[in-house]
PDB file of N, CA and C in Angstrom:
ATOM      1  N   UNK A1240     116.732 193.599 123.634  1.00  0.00           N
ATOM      2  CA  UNK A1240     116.658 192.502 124.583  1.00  0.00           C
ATOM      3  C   UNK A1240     115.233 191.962 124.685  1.00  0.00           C
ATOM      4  N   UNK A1241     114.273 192.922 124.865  1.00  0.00           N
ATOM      5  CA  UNK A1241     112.879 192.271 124.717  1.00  0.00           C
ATOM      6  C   UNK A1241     112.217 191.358 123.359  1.00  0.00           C
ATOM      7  N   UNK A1242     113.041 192.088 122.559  1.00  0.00           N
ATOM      8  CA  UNK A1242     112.712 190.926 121.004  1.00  0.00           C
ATOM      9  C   UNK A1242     113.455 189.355 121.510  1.00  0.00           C
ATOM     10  N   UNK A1243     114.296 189.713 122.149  1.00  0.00           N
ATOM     11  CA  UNK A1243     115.011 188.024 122.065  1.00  0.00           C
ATOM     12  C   UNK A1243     114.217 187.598 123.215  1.00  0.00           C
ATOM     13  N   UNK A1244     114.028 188.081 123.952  1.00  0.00           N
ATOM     14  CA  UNK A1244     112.977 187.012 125.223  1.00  0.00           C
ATOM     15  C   UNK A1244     111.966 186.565 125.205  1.00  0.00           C
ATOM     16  N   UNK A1245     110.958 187.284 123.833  1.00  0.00           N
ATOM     17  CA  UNK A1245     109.980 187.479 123.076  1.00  0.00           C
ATOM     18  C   UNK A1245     110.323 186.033 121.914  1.00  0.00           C
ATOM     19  N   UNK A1246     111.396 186.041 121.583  1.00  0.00           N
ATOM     20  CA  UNK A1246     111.958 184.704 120.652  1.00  0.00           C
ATOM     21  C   UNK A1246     111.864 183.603 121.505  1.00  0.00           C
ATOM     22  N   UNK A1247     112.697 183.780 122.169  1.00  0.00           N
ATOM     23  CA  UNK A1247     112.816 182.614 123.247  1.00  0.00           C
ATOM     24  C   UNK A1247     111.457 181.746 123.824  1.00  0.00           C
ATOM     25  N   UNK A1248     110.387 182.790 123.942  1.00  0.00           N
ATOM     26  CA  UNK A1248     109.057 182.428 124.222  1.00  0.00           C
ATOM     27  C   UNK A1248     108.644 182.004 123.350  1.00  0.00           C
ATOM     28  N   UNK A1249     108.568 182.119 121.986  1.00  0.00           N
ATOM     29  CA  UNK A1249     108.130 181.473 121.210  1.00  0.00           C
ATOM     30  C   UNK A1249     108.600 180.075 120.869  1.00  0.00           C
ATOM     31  N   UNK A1250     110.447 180.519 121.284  1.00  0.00           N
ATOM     32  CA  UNK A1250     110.704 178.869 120.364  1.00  0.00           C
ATOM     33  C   UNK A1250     110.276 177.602 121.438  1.00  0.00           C
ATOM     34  N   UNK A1251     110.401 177.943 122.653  1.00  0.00           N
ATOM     35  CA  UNK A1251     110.411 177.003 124.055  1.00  0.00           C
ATOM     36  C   UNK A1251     108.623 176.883 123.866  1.00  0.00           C
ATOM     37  N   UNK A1252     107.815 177.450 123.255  1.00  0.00           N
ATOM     38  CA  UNK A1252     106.335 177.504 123.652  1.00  0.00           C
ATOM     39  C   UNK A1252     106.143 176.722 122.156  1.00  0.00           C
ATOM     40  N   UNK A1253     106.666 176.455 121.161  1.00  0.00           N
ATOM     41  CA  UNK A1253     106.580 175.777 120.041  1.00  0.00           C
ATOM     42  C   UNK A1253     107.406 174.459 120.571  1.00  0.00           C
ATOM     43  N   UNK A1254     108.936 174.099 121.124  1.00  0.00           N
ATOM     44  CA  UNK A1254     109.116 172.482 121.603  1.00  0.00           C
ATOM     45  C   UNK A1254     107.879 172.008 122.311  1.00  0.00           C
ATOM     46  N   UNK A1255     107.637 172.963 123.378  1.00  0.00           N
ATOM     47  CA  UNK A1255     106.516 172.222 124.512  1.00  0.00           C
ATOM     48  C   UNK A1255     105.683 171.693 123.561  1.00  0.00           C
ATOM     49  N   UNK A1256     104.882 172.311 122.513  1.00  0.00           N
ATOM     50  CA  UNK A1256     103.673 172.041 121.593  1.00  0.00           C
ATOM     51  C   UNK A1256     103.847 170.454 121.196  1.00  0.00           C
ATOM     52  N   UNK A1257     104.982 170.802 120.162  1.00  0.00           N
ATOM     53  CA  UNK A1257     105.656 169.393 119.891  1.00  0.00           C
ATOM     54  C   UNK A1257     105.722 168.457 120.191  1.00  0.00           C
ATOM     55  N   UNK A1258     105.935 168.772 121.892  1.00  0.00           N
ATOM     56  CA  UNK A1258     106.080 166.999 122.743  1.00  0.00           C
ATOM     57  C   UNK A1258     105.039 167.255 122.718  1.00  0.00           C
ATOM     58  N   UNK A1259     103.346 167.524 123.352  1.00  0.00           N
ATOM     59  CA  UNK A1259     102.294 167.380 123.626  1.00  0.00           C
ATOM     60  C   UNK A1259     101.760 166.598 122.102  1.00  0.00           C
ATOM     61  N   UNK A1260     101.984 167.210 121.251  1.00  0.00           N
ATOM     62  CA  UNK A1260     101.687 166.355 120.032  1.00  0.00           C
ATOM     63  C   UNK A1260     101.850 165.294 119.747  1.00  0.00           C
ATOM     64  N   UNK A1261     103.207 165.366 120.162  1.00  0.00           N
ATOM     65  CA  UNK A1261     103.780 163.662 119.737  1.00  0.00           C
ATOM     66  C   UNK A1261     103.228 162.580 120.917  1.00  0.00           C
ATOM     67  N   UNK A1262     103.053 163.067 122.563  1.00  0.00           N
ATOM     68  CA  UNK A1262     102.424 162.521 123.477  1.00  0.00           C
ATOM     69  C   UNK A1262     100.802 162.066 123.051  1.00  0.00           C
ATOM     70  N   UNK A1263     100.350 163.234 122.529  1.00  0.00           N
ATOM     71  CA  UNK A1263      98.932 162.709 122.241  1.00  0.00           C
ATOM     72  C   UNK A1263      99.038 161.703 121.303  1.00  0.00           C
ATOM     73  N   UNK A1264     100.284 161.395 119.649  1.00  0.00           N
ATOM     74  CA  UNK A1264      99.884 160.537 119.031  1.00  0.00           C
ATOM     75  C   UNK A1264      99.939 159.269 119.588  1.00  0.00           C
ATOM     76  N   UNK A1265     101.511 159.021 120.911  1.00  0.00           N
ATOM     77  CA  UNK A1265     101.377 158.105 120.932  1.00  0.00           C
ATOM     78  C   UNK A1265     100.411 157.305 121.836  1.00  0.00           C
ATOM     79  N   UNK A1266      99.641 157.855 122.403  1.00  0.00           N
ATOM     80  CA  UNK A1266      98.751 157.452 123.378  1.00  0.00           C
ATOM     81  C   UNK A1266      97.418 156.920 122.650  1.00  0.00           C
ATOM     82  N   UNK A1267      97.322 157.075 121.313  1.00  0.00           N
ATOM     83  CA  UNK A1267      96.765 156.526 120.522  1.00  0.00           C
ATOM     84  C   UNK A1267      97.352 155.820 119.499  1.00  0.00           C
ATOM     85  N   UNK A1268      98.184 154.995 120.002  1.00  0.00           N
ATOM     86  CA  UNK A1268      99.492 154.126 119.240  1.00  0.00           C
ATOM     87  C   UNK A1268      98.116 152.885 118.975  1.00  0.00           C
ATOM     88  N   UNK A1269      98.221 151.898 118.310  1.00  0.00           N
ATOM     89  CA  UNK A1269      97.233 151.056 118.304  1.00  0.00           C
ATOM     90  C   UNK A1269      97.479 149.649 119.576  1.00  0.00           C
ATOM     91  N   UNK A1270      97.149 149.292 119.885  1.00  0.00           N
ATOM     92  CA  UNK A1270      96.878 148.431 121.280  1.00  0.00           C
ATOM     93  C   UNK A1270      96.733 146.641 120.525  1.00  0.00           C
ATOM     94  N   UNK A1271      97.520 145.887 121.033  1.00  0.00           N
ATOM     95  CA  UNK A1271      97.694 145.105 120.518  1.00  0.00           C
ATOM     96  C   UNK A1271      96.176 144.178 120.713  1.00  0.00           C
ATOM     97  N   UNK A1272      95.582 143.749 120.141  1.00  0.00           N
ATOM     98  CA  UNK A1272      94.583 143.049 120.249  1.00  0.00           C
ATOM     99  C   UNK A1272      94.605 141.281 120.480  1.00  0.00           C
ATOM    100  N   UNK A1273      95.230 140.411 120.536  1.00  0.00           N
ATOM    101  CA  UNK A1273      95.824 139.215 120.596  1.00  0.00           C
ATOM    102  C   UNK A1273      94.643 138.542 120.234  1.00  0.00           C
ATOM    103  N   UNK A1274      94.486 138.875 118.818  1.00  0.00           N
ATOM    104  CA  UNK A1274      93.844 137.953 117.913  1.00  0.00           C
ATOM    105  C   UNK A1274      94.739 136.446 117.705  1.00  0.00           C
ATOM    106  N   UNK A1275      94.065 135.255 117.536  1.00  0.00           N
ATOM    107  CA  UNK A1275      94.892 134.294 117.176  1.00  0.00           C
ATOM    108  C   UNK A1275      95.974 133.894 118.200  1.00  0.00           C
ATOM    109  N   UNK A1276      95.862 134.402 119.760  1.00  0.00           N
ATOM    110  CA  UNK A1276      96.271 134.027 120.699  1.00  0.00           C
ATOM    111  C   UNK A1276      95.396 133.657 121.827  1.00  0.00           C
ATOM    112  N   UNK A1277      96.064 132.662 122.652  1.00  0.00           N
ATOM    113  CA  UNK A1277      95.452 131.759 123.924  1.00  0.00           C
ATOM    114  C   UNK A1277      95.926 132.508 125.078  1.00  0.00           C
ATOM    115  N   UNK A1278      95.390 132.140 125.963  1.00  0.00           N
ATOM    116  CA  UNK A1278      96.160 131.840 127.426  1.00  0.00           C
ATOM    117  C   UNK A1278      96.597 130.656 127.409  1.00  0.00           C
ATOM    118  N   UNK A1279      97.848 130.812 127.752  1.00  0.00           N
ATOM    119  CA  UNK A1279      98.774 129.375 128.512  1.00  0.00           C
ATOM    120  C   UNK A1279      98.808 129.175 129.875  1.00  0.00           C
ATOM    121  N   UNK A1280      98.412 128.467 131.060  1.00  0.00           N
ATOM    122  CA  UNK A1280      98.615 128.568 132.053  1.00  0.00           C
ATOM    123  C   UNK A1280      99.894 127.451 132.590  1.00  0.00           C
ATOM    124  N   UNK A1281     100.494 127.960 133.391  1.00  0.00           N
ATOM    125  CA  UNK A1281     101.611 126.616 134.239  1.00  0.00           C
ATOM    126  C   UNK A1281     102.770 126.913 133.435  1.00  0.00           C
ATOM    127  N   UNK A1282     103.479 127.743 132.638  1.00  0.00           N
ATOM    128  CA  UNK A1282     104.217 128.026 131.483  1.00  0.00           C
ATOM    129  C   UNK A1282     105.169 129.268 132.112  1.00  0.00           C
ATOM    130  N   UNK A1283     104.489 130.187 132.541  1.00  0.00           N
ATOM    131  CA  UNK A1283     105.674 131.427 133.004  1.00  0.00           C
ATOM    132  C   UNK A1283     106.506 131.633 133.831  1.00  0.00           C
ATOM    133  N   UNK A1284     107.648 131.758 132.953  1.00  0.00           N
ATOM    134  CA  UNK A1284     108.834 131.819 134.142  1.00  0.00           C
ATOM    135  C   UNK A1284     108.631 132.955 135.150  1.00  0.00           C
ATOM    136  N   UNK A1285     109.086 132.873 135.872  1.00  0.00           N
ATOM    137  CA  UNK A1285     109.441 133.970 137.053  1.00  0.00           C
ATOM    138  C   UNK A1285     109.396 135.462 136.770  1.00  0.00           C
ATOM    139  N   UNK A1286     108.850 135.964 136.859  1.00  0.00           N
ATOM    140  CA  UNK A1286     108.578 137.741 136.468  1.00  0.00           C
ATOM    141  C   UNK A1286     108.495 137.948 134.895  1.00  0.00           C
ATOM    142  N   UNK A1287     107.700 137.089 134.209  1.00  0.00           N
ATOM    143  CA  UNK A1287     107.474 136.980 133.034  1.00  0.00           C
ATOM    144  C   UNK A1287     105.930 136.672 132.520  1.00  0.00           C
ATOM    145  N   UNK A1288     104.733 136.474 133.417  1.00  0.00           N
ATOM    146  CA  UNK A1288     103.794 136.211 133.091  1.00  0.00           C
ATOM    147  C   UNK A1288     103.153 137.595 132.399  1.00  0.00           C
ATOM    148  N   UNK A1289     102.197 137.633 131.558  1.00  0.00           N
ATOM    149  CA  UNK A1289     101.132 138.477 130.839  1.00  0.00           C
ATOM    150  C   UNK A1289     100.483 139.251 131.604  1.00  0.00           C
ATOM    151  N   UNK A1290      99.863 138.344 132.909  1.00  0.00           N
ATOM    152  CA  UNK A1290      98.796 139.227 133.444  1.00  0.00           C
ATOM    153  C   UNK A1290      98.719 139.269 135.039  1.00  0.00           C
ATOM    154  N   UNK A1291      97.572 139.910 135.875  1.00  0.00           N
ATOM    155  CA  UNK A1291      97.521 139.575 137.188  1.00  0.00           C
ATOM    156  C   UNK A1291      96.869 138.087 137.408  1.00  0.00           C
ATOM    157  N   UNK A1292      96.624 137.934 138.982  1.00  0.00           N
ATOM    158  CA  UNK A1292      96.388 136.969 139.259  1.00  0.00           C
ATOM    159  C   UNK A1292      95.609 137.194 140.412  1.00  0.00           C
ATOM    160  N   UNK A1293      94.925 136.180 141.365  1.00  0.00           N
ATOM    161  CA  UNK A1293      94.540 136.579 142.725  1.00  0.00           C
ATOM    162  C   UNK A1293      95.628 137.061 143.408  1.00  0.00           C
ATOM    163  N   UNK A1294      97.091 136.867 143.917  1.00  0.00           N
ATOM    164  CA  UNK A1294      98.080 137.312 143.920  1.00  0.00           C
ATOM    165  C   UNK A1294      98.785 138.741 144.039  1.00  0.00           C
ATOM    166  N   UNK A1295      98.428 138.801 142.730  1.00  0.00           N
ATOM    167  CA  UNK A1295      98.640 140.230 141.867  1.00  0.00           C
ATOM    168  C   UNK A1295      98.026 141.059 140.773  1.00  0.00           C
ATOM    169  N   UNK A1296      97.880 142.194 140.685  1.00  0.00           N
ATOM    170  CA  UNK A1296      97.402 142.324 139.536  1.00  0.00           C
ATOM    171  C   UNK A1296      98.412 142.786 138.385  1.00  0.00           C
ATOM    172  N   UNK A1297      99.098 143.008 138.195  1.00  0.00           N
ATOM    173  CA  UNK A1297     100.162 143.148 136.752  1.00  0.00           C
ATOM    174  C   UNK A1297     101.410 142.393 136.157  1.00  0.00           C
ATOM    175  N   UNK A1298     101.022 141.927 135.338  1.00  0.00           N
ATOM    176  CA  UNK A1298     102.205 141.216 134.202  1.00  0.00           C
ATOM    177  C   UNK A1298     103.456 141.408 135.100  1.00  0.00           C
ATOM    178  N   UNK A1299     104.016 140.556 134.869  1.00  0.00           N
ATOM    179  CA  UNK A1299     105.703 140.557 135.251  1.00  0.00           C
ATOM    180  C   UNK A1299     105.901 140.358 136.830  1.00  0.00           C
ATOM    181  N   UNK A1300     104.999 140.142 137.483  1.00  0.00           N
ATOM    182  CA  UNK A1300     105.119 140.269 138.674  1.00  0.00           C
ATOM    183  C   UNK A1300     104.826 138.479 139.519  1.00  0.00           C
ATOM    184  N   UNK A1301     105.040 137.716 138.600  1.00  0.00           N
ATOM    185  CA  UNK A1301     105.269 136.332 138.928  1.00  0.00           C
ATOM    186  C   UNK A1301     106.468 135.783 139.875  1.00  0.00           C
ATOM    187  N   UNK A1302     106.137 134.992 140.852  1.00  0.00           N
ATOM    188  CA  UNK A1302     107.353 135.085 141.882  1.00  0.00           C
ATOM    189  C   UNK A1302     108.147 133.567 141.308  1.00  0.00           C
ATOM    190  N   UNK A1303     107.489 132.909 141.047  1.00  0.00           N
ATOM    191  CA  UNK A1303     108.116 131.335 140.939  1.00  0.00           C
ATOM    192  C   UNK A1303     107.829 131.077 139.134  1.00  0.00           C
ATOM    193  N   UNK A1304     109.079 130.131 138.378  1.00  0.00           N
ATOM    194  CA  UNK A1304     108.502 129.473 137.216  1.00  0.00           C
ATOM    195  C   UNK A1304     107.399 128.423 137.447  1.00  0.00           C
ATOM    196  N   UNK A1305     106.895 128.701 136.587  1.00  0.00           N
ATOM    197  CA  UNK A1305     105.413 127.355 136.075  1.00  0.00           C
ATOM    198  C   UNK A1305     104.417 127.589 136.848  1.00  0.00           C
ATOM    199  N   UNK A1306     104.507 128.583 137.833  1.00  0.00           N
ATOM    200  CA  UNK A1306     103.188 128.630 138.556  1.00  0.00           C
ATOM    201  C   UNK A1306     102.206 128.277 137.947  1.00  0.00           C
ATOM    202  N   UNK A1307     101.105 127.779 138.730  1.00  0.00           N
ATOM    203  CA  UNK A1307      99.956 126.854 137.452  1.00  0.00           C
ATOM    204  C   UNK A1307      98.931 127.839 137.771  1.00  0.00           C
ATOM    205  N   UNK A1308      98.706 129.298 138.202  1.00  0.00           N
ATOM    206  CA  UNK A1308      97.741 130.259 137.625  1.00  0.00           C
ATOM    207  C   UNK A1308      98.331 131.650 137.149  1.00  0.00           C
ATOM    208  N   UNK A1309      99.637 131.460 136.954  1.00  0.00           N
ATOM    209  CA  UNK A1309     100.117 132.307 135.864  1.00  0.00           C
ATOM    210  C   UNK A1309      99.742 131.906 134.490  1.00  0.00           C
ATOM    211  N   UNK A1310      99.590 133.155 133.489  1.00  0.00           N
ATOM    212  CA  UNK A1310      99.569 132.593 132.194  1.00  0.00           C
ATOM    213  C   UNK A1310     100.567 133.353 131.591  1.00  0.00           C
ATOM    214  N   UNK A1311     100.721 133.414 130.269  1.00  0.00           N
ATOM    215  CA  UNK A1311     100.959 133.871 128.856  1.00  0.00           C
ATOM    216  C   UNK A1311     100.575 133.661 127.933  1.00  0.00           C
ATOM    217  N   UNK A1312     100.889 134.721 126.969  1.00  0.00           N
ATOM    218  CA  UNK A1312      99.622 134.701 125.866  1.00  0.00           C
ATOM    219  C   UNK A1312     100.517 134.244 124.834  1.00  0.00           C
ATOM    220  N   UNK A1313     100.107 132.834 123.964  1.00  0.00           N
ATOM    221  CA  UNK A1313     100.876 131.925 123.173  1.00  0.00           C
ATOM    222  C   UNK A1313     100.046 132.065 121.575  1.00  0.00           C
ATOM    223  N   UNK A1314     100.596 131.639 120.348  1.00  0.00           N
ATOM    224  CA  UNK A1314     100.208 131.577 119.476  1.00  0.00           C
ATOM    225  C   UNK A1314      98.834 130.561 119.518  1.00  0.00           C
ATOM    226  N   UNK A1315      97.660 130.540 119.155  1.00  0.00           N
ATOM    227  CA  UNK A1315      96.615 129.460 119.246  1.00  0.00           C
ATOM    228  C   UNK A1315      97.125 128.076 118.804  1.00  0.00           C
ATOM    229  N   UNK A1316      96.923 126.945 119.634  1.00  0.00           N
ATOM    230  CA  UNK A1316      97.457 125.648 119.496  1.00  0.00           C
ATOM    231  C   UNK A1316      99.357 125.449 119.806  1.00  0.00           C
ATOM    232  N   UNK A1317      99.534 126.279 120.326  1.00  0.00           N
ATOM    233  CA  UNK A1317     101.051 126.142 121.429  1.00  0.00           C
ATOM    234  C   UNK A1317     101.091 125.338 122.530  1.00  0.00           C
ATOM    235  N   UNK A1318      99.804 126.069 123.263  1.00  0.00           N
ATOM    236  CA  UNK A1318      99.862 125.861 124.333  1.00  0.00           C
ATOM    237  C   UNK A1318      99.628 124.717 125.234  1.00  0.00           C
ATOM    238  N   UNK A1319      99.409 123.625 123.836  1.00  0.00           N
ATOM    239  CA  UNK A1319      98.565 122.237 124.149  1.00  0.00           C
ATOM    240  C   UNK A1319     100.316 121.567 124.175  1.00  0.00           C
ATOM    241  N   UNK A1320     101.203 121.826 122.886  1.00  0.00           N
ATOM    242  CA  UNK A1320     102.226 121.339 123.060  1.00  0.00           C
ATOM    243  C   UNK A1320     103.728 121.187 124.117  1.00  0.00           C
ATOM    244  N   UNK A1321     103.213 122.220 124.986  1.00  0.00           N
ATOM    245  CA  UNK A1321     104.299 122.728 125.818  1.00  0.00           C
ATOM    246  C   UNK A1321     103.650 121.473 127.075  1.00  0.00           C
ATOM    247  N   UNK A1322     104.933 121.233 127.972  1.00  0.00           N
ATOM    248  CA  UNK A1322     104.746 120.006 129.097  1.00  0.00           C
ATOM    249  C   UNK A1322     104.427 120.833 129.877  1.00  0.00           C
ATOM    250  N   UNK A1323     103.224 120.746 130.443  1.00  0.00           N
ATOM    251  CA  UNK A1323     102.697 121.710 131.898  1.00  0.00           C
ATOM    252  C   UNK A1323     101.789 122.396 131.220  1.00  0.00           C
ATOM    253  N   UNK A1324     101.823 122.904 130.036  1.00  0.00           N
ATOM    254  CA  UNK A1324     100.943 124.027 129.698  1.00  0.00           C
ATOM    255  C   UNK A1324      99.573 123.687 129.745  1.00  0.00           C
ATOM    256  N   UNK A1325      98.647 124.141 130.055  1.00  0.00           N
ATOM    257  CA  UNK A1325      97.270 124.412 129.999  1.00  0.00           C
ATOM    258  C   UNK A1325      96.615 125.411 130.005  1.00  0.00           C
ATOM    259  N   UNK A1326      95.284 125.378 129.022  1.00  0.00           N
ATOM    260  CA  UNK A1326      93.985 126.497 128.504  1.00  0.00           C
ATOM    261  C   UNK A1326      93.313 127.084 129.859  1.00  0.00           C
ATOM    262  N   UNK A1327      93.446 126.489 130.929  1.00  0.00           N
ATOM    263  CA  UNK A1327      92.350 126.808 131.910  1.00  0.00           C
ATOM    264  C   UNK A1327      93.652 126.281 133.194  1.00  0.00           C
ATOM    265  N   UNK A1328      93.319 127.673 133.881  1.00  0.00           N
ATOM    266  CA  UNK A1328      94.073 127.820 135.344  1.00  0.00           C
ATOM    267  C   UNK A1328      93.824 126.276 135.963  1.00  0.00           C
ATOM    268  N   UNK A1329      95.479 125.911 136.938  1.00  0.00           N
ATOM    269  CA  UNK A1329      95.333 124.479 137.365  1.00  0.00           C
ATOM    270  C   UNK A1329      94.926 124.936 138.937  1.00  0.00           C
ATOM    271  N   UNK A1330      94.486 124.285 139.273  1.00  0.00           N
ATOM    272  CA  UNK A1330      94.211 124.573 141.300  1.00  0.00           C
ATOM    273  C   UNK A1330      95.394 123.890 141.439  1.00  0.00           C
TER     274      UNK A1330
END
């Protein structure tokens, strides 16, 4: 009986390892850098914006569409084409 509880410790002390491993890789997953992207302002629908605001501080937490100091982050030269959209927060 002590060999198998002795197993058991090992195999449960080798999963734990495992997730910690795989936790550490992904926490060094690579981070998107938004090269070749703008801010759009006046553009995000309703719990869909990118970022905070005076408001708020985290993404998704937009109460109304088009708010004009919400943004999102658009391909470079989008954001000129969209009706409402603008580079720089509207007052």
């Amino acid at each position: 009986m002590k060999h198998a509880k002795q197993t058991l410790r090992f195999a449960l002390s080798g999963v734990v390892a495992a997730g910690l491993v795989a936790a550490a890789a992904e926490s060094q997953a690579a981070k998107p850098t938004w090269e070749g992207h703008e801010k759009c302002y006046g553009v995000a629908k309703k719990g869909m914006n990118d970022c905070g605001t005076a408001e708020h501080k985290c993404g998704g937490m937009s109460t109304k569409d088009d708010a004009p100091d919400e943004w999102i982050y658009l391909p470079n030269g989008t954001c000129e084409k969209l009706a409402g959209g603008s580079n720089e927060p509207k007052q």
